[in-house]
PDB file of N, CA, C and O in Angstrom:
ATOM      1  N   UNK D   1     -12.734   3.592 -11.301  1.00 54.00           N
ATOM      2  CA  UNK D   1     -11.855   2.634 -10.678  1.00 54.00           C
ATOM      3  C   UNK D   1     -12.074   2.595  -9.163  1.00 54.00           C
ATOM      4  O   UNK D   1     -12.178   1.516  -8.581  1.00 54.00           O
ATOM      5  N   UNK D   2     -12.144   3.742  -8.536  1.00 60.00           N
ATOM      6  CA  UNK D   2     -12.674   3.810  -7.235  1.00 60.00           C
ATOM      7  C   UNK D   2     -13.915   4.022  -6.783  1.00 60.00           C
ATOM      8  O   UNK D   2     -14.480   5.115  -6.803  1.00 60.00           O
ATOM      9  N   UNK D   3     -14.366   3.018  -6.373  1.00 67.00           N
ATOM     10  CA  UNK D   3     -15.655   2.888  -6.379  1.00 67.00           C
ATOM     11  C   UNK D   3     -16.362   3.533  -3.922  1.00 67.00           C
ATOM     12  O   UNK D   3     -17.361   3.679  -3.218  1.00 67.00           O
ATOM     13  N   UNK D   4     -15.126   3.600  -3.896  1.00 68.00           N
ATOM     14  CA  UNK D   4     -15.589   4.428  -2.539  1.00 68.00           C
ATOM     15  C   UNK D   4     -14.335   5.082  -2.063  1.00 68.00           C
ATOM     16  O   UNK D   4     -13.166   4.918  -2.414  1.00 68.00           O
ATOM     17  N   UNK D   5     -14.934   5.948  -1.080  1.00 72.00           N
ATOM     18  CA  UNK D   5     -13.812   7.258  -0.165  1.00 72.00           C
ATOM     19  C   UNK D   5     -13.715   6.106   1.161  1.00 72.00           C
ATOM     20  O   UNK D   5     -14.772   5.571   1.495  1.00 72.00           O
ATOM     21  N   UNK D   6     -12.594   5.785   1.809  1.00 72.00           N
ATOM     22  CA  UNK D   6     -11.983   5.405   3.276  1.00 72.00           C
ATOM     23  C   UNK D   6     -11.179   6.735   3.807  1.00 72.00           C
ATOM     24  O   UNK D   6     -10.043   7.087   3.490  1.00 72.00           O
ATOM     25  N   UNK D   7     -11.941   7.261   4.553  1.00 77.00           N
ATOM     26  CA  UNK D   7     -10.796   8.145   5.709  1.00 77.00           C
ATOM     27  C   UNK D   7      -9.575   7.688   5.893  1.00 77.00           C
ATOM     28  O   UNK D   7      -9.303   6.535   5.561  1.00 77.00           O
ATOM     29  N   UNK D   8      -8.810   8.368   6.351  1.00 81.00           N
ATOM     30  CA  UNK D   8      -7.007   7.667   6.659  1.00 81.00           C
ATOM     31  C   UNK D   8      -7.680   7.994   8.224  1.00 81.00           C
ATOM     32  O   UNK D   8      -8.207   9.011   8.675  1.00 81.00           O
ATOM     33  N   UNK D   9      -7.365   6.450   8.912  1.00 84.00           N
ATOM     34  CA  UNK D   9      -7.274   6.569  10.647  1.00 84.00           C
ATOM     35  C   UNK D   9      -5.985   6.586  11.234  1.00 84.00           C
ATOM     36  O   UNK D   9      -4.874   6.378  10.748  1.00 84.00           O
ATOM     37  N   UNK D  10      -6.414   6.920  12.545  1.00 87.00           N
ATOM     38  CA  UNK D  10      -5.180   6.297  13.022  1.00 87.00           C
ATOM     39  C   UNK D  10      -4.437   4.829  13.064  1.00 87.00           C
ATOM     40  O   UNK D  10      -3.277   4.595  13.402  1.00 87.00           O
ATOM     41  N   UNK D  11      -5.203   4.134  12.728  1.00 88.00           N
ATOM     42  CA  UNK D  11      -4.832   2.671  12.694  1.00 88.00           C
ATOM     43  C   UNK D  11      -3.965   2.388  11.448  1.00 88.00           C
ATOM     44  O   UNK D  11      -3.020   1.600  11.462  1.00 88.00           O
ATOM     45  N   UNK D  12      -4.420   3.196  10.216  1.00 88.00           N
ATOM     46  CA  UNK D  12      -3.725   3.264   9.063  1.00 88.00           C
ATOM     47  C   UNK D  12      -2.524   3.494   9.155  1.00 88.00           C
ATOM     48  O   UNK D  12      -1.634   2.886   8.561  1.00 88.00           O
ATOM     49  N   UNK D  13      -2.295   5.112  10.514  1.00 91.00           N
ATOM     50  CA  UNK D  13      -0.793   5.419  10.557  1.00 91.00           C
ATOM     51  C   UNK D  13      -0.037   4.566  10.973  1.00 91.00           C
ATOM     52  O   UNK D  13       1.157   4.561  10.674  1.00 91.00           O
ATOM     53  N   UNK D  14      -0.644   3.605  11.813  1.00 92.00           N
ATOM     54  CA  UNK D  14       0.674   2.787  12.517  1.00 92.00           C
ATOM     55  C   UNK D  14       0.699   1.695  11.861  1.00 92.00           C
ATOM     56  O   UNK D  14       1.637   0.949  12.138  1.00 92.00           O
ATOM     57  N   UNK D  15      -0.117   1.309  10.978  1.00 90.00           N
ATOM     58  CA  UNK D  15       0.165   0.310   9.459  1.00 90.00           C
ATOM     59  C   UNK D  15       1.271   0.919   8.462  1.00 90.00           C
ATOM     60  O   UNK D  15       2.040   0.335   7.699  1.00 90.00           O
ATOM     61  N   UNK D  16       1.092   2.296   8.728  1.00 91.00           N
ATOM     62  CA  UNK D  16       1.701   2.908   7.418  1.00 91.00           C
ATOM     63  C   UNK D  16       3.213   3.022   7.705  1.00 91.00           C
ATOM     64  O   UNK D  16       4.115   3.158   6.878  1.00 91.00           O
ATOM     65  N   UNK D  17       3.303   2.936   9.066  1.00 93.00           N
ATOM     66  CA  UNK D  17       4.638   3.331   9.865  1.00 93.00           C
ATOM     67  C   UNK D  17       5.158   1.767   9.746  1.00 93.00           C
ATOM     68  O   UNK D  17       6.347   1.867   9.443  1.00 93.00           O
ATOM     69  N   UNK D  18       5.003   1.143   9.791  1.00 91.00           N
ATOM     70  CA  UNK D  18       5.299  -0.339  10.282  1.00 91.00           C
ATOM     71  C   UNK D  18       5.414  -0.506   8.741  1.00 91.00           C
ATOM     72  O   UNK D  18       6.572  -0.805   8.448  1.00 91.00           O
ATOM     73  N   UNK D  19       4.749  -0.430   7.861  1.00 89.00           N
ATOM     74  CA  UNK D  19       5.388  -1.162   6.193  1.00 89.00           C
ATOM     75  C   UNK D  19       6.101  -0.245   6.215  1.00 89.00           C
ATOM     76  O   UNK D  19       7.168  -0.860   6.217  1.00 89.00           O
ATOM     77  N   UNK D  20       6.474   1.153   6.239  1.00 90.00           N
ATOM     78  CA  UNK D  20       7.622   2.078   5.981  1.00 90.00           C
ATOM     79  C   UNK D  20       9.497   1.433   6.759  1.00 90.00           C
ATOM     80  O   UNK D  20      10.629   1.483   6.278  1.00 90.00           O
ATOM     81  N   UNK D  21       9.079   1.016   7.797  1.00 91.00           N
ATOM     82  CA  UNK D  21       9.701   0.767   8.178  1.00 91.00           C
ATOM     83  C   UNK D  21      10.339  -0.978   8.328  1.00 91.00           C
ATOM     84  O   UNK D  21      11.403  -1.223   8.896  1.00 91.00           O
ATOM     85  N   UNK D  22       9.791  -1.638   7.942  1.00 87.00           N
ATOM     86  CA  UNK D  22      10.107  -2.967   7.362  1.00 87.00           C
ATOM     87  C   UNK D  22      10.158  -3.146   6.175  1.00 87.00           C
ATOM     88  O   UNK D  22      10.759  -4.101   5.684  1.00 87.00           O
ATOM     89  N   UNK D  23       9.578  -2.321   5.539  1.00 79.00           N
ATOM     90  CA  UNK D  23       9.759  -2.536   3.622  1.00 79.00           C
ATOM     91  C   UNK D  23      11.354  -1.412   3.128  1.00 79.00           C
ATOM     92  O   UNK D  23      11.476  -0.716   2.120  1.00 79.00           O
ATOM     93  N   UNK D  24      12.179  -1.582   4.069  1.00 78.00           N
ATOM     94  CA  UNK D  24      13.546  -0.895   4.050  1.00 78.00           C
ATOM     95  C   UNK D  24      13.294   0.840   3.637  1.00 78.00           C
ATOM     96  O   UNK D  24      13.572   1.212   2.497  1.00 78.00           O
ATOM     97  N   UNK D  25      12.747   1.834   4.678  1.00 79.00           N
ATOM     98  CA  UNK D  25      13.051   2.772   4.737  1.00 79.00           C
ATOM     99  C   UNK D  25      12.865   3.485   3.375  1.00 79.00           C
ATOM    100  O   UNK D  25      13.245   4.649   3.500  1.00 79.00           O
ATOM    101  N   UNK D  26      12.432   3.232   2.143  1.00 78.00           N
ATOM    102  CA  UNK D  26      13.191   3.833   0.878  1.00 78.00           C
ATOM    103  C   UNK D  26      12.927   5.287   0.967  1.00 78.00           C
ATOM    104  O   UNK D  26      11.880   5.389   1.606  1.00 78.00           O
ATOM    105  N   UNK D  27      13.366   6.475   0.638  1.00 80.00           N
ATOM    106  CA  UNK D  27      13.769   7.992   0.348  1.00 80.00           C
ATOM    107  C   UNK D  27      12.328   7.734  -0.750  1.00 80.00           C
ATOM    108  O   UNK D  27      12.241   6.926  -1.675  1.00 80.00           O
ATOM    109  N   UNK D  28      11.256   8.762  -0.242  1.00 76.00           N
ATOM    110  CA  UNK D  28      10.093   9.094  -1.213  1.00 76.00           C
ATOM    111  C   UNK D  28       9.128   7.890  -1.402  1.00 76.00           C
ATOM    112  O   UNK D  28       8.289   7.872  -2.303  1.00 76.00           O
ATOM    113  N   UNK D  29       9.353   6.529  -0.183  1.00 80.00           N
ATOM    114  CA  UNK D  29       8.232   5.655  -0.147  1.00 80.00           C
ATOM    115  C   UNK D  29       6.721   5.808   0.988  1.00 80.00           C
ATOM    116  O   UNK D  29       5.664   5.176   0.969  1.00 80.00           O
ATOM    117  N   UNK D  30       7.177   6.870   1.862  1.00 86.00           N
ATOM    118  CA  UNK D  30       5.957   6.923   2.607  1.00 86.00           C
ATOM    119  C   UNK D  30       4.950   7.518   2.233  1.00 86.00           C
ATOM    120  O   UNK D  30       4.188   7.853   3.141  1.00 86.00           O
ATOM    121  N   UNK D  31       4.627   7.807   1.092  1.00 85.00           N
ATOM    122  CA  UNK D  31       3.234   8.037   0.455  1.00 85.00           C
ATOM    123  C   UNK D  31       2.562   6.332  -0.051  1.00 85.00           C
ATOM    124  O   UNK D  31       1.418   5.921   0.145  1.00 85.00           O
ATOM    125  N   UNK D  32       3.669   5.630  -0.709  1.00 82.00           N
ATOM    126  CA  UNK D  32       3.297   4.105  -1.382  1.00 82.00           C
ATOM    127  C   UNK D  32       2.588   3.708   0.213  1.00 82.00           C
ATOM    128  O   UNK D  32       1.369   3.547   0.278  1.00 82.00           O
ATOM    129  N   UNK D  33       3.141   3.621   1.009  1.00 86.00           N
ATOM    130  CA  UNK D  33       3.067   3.181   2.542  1.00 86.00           C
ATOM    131  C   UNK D  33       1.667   3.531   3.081  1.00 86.00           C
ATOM    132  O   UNK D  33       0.824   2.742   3.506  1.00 86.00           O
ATOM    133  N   UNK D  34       1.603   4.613   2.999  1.00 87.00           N
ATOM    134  CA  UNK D  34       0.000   5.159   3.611  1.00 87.00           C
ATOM    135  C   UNK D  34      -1.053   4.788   2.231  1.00 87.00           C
ATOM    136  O   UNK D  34      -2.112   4.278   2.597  1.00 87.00           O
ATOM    137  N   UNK D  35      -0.964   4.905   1.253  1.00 83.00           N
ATOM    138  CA  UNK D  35      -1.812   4.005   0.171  1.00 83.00           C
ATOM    139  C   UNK D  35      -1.832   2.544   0.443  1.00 83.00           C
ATOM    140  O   UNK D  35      -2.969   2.079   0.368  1.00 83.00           O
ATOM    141  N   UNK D  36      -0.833   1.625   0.759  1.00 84.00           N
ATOM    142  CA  UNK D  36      -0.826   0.516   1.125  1.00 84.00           C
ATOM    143  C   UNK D  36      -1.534   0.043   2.526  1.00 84.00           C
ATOM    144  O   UNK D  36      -2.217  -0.955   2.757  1.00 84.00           O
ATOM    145  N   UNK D  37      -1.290   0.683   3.034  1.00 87.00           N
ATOM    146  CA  UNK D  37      -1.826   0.814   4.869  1.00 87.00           C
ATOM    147  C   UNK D  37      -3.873   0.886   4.685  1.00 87.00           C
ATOM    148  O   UNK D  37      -4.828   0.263   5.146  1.00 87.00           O
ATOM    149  N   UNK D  38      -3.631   2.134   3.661  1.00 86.00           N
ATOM    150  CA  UNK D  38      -5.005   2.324   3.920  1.00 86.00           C
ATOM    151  C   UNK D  38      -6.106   1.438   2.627  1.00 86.00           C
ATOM    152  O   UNK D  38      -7.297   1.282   2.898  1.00 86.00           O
ATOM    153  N   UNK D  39      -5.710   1.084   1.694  1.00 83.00           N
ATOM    154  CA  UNK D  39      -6.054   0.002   0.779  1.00 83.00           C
ATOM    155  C   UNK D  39      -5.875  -1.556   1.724  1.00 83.00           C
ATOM    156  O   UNK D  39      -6.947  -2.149   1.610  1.00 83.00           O
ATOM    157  N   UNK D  40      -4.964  -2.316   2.528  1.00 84.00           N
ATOM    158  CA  UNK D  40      -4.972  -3.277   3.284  1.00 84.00           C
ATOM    159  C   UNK D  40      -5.804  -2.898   4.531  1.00 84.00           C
ATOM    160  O   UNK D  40      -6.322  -3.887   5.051  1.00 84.00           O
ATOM    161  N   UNK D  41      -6.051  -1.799   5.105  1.00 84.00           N
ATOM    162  CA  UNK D  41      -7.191  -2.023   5.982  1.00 84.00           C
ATOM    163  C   UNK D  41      -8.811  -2.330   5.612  1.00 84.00           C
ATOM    164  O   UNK D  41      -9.696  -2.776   6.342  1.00 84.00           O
ATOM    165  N   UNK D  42      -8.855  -1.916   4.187  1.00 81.00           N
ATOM    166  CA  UNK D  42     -10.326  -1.576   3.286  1.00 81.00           C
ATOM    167  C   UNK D  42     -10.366  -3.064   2.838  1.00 81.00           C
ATOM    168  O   UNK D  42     -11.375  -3.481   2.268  1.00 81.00           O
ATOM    169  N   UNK D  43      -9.291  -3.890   3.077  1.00 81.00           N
ATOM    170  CA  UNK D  43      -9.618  -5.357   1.921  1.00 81.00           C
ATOM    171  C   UNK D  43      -9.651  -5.057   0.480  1.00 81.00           C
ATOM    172  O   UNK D  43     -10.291  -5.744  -0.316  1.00 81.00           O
ATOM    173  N   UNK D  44      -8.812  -3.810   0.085  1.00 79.00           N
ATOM    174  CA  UNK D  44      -9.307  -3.304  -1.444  1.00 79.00           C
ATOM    175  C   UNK D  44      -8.322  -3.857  -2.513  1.00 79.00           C
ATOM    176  O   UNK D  44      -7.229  -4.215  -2.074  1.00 79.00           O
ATOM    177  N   UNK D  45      -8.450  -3.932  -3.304  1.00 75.00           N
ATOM    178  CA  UNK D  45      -7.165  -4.626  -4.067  1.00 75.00           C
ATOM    179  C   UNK D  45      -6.472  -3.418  -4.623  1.00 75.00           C
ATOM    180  O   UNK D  45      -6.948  -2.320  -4.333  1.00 75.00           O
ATOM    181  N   UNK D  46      -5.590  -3.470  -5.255  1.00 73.00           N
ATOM    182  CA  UNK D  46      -4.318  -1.992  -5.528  1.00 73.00           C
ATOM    183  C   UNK D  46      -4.040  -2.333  -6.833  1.00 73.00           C
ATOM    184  O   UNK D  46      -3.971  -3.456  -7.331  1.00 73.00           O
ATOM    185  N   UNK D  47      -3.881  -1.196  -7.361  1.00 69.00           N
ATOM    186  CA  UNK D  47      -3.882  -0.567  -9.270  1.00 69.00           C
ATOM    187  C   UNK D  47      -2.925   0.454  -8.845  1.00 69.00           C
ATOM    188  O   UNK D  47      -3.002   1.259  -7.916  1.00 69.00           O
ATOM    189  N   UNK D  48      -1.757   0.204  -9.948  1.00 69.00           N
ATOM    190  CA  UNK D  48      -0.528   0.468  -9.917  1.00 69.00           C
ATOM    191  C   UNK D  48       0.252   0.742 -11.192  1.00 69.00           C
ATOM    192  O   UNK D  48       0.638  -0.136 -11.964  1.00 69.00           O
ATOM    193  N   UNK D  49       0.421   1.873 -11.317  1.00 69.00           N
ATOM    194  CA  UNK D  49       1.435   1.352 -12.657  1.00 69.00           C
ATOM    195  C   UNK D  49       2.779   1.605 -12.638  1.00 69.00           C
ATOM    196  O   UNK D  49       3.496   1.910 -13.591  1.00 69.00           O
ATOM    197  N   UNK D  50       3.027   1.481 -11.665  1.00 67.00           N
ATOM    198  CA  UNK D  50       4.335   1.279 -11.223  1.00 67.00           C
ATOM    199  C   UNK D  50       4.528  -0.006  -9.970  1.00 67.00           C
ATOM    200  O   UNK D  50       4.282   0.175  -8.777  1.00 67.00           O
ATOM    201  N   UNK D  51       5.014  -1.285 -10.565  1.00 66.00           N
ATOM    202  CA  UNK D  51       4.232  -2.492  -9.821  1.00 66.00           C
ATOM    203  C   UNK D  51       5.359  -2.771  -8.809  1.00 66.00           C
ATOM    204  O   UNK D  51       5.008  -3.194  -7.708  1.00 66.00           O
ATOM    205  N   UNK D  52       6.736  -2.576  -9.060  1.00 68.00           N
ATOM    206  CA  UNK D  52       7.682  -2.418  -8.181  1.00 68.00           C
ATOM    207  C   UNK D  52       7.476  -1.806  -7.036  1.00 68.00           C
ATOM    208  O   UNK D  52       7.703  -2.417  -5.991  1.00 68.00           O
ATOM    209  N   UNK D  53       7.020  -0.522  -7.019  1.00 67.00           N
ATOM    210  CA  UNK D  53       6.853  -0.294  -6.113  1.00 67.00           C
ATOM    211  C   UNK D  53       5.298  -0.390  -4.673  1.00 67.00           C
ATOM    212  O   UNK D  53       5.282   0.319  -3.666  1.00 67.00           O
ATOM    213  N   UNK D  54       4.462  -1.197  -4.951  1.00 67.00           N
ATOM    214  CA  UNK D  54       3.713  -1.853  -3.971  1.00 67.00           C
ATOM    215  C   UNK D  54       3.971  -2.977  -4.143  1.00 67.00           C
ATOM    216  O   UNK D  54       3.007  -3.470  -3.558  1.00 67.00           O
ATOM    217  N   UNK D  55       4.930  -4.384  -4.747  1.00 70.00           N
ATOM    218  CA  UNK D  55       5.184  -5.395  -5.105  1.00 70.00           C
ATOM    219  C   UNK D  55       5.465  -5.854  -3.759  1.00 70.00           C
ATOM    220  O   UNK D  55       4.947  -6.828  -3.213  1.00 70.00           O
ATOM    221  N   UNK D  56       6.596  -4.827  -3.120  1.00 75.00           N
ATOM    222  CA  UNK D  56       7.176  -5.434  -1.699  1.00 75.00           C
ATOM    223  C   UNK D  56       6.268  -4.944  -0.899  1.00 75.00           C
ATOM    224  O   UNK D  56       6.817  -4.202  -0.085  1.00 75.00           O
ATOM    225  N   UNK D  57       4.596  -5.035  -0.669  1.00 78.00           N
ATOM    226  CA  UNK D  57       3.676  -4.955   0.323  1.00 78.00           C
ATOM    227  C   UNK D  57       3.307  -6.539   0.141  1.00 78.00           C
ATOM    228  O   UNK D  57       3.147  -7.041   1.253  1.00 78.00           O
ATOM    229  N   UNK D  58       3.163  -7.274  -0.690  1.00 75.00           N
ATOM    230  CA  UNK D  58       2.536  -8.889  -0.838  1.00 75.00           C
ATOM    231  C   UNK D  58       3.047  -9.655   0.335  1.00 75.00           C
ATOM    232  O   UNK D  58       2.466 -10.688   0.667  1.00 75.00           O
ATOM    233  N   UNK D  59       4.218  -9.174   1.065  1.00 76.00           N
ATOM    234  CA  UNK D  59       4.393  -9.899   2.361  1.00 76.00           C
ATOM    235  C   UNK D  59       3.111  -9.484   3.286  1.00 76.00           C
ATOM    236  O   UNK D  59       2.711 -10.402   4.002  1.00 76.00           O
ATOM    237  N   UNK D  60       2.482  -8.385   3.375  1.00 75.00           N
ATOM    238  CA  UNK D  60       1.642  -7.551   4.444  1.00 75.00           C
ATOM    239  C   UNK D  60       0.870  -7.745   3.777  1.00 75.00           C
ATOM    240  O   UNK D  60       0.079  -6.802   3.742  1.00 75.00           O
ATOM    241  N   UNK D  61       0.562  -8.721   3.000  1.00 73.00           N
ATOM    242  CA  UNK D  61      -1.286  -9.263   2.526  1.00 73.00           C
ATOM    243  C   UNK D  61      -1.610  -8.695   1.328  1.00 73.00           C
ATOM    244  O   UNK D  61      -2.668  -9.050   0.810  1.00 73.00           O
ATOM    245  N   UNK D  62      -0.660  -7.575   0.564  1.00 71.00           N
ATOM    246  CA  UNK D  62      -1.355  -7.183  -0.552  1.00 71.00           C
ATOM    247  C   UNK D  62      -0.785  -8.238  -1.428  1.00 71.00           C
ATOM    248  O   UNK D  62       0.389  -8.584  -1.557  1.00 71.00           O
ATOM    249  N   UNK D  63      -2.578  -8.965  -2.383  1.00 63.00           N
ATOM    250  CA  UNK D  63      -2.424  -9.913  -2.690  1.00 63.00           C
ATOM    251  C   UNK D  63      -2.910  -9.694  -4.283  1.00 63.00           C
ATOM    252  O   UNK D  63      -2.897 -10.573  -5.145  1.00 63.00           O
ATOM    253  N   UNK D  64      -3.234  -8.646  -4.416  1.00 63.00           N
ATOM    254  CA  UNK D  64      -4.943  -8.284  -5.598  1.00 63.00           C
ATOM    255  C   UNK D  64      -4.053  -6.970  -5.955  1.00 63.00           C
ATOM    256  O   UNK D  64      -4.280  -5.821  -5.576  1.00 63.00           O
ATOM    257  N   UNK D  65      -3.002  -7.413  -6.766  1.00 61.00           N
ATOM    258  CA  UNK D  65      -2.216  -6.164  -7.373  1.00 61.00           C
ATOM    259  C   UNK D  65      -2.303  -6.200  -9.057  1.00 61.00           C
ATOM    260  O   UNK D  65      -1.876  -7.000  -9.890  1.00 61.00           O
ATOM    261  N   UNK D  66      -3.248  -4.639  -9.171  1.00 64.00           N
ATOM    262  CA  UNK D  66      -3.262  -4.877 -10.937  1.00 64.00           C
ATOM    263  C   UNK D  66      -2.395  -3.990 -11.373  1.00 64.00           C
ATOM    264  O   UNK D  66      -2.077  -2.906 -10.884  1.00 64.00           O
ATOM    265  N   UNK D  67      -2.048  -4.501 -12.291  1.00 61.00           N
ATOM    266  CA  UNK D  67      -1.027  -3.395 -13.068  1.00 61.00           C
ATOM    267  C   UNK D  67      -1.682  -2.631 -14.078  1.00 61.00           C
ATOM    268  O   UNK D  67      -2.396  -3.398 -14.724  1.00 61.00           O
ATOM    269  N   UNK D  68      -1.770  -1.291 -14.564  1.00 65.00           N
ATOM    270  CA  UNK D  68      -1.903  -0.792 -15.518  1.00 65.00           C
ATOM    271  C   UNK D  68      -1.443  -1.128 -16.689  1.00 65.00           C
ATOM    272  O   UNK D  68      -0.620  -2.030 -16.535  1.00 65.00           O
ATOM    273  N   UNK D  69      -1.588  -0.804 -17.940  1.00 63.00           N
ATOM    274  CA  UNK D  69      -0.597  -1.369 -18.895  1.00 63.00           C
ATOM    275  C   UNK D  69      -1.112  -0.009 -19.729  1.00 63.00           C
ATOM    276  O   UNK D  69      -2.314   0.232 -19.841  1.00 63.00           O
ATOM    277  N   UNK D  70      -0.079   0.851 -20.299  1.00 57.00           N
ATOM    278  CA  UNK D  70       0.019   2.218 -20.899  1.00 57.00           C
ATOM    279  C   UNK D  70      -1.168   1.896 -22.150  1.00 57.00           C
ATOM    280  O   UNK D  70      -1.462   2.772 -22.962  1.00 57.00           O
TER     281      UNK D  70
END
């Protein structure tokens, strides 16, 4: 499914800080946040199986959201 490694930059953190903090704060979302940050800097699309929770990144460009299906 992953077809390459992206380093986490600093540019990621202050992506990651900025959806954490406009996608309402949630208790146990700043991991979704730094996956989101660093998948929207790569242009990569996002695989999820839990779709709720990267759903509210589609404002910040994530557009290419697959869902798993069990």
């Amino acid at each position: 499914m992953v077809d390459r490694y992206d380093a986490f930059a600093l540019e990621h953190g202050s992506v990651a800080a900025l959806l954490f903090n406009r996608s309402g704060r949630r208790r146990g979302s700043l991991a979704d946040c730094v996956i989101a940050a660093t998948a929207l800097g790569a242009r990569a699309d996002f695989a999820t199986c839990n779709e709720a929770e990267l759903h509210r990144f589609r404002d910040f460009g994530a557009q290419r959201i697959t869902v798993c299906r069990g």
